[in-house]
Amino acid sequence: MIRSLWFRLLAAFTLVIVVTISTVFFFINQATQSEIREFSERIGQIRTGRMEAELSNYYSRRGSWEGIQSSVQQWGKLYGQRIILTDANSTVVADSEGGFLGKPYKPDSPGRPLLPPRQWVSIGTLYVSPESAPEVGLASLQLVYSAIGRFFLWGGLVAIGIALLITLFLSRRILAPVKALTSAAKRLGRGDFSQKVEVKDRGELGELAQTFNSMANDLEQAERLRRNLVADIAHELRTPLSNIQGYLEAIRDGVVQPDAVTINSLYEEVILLSRLIDDLQELALAEAGELKLVRQVEDIAGVINQAVAAIQPQATARGIAVLTDLPGGLPQCDIDSHRISQVLNNLLNNAVAHTPSGGTITVAARRQGKLVEISVTDTGEGITAEELPNIFERFYRVDKSRARATGGYGLGLTIAKRLVEAHSGKIEAHSELGKGSRFTFTLPISK
């Protein structure tokens, strides 16, 4: 491929040089032909004028055309043209080729084309044939070649040599990053996602290298997330499955009785497994863009009040106040109310889990152009600046020691983010350690 590109560059340069030289040579030859024709016409007029003057003098001295044939033959040989002289009765008295002597002559009789005759009263008529066009073309071509043809030939050879050097230079400059991209792409195809291409070019090749590096980064991140996802799922499934296996082995060995307490414990572990599988399935559908939304015009204030009412008993039991700040006249939104309730529930559950007794959770909403902005603010423990960018990642938990029963699987915020994005909205988090956190998301207003 690289050799082919090198050859195509050389062929392109050579073709341009050959076409340029041929075009210039063609136009110079055409201009030379035109000049030669004009020059030939002027010379012909001068010759004809001289012959007219000599013939007039000859006739004045002799009083007839007797003996003029030899002079006409010499002129024909000298000028390379056919010359015919007729008397006043249109009878040929001299012919440079001798074919029409003593015969009547008419300009339209068969023969070589003749110039328009020049007339003298009671003397005769002179006919002179023109020079042939092929002879003029050949003469001009010989003249152009002898004068500048060698310069064109040597110039073309030098230009082709320069083109070869330029091709070598450009091929190295162009093909080096292409070769680097090809090599990196092959290694990337074998699974080495750490490949990067260093290209300093600021043009298309530099843009291509940047695109390749961006693609490699995306693939590397996707592969890392895939591995993390598989490891996290295996880890999350292992704990409840191990608990269920332990209970069943204990019952089989007679160590534990299959009473109501044991059965309830097994049931709780199964519920945890079922909830994890449902969350994973929902997350997979959301990330694949196949999550089905039943969107309709809804009163967003009513959806928020329902979510707050649902979390109120849990917050009250922990000594946390849940407040709302909803201005009147909030516009209706085009949403799937069930999915947005799920987003609010996830945010409120997180806020309750990370807010101490005596704290406050505030749910607010306001209009922002064609969107409604909803925020959930708590006065809890907050999130460090290092952890804040990762809170929407799968299975990420800020408090690693928190039990699953209270801390969840680390999928709630990820699912909330995907659900908001499925509504063409955006979710963000702001937090300060020791002062609390604020989660904000937007929803489109119904048209």
Tab-separated table of N, CA and C in Angstrom, residues 8 33 69 109 119 208 223 240 271 275 299 309 317 327 331 364 380:
chain	number	residue	atom	x	y	z
A	8	ARG	N	2.145	6.263	-7.055
A	8	ARG	CA	1.083	7.143	-7.545
A	8	ARG	C	1.483	8.612	-7.432
A	33	GLN	N	3.437	28.811	-36.194
A	33	GLN	CA	2.775	28.573	-37.485
A	33	GLN	C	2.052	29.822	-37.969
A	69	GLN	N	9.089	32.111	-71.115
A	69	GLN	CA	8.936	30.803	-70.463
A	69	GLN	C	10.128	30.470	-69.591
A	109	SER	N	-10.391	25.690	-63.754
A	109	SER	CA	-10.036	24.427	-64.397
A	109	SER	C	-9.344	23.527	-63.394
A	119	GLN	N	-4.469	41.604	-62.483
A	119	GLN	CA	-4.816	41.934	-63.874
A	119	GLN	C	-4.040	43.172	-64.373
A	208	LEU	N	-6.475	13.089	11.680
A	208	LEU	CA	-6.702	11.642	11.653
A	208	LEU	C	-6.034	10.969	12.847
A	223	GLU	N	-13.158	-1.091	27.224
A	223	GLU	CA	-12.653	-2.403	27.650
A	223	GLU	C	-12.453	-2.442	29.160
A	240	PRO	N	-24.683	-12.762	47.792
A	240	PRO	CA	-25.978	-13.395	48.089
A	240	PRO	C	-26.012	-14.878	47.743
A	271	ILE	N	-34.430	-11.792	47.079
A	271	ILE	CA	-34.931	-10.462	46.699
A	271	ILE	C	-33.774	-9.565	46.264
A	275	ARG	N	-33.406	-7.931	42.620
A	275	ARG	CA	-33.295	-6.491	42.422
A	275	ARG	C	-32.030	-6.135	41.627
A	299	ASP	N	-47.784	16.812	35.262
A	299	ASP	CA	-47.556	17.896	36.213
A	299	ASP	C	-46.326	17.534	37.042
A	309	ALA	N	-43.446	12.387	49.386
A	309	ALA	CA	-44.353	11.696	50.315
A	309	ALA	C	-43.909	10.248	50.532
A	317	ALA	N	-38.171	8.719	60.381
A	317	ALA	CA	-37.619	7.728	61.315
A	317	ALA	C	-36.151	8.011	61.624
A	327	PRO	N	-42.217	26.636	43.107
A	327	PRO	CA	-42.976	27.853	42.806
A	327	PRO	C	-44.257	27.525	42.058
A	331	PRO	N	-44.361	24.802	34.608
A	331	PRO	CA	-44.928	24.247	33.367
A	331	PRO	C	-44.965	22.723	33.409
A	364	ALA	N	-36.200	21.145	45.116
A	364	ALA	CA	-36.624	22.399	44.492
A	364	ALA	C	-36.764	22.224	42.990
A	380	GLY	N	-25.781	16.618	54.264
A	380	GLY	CA	-25.074	15.435	54.747
A	380	GLY	C	-23.572	15.577	54.764
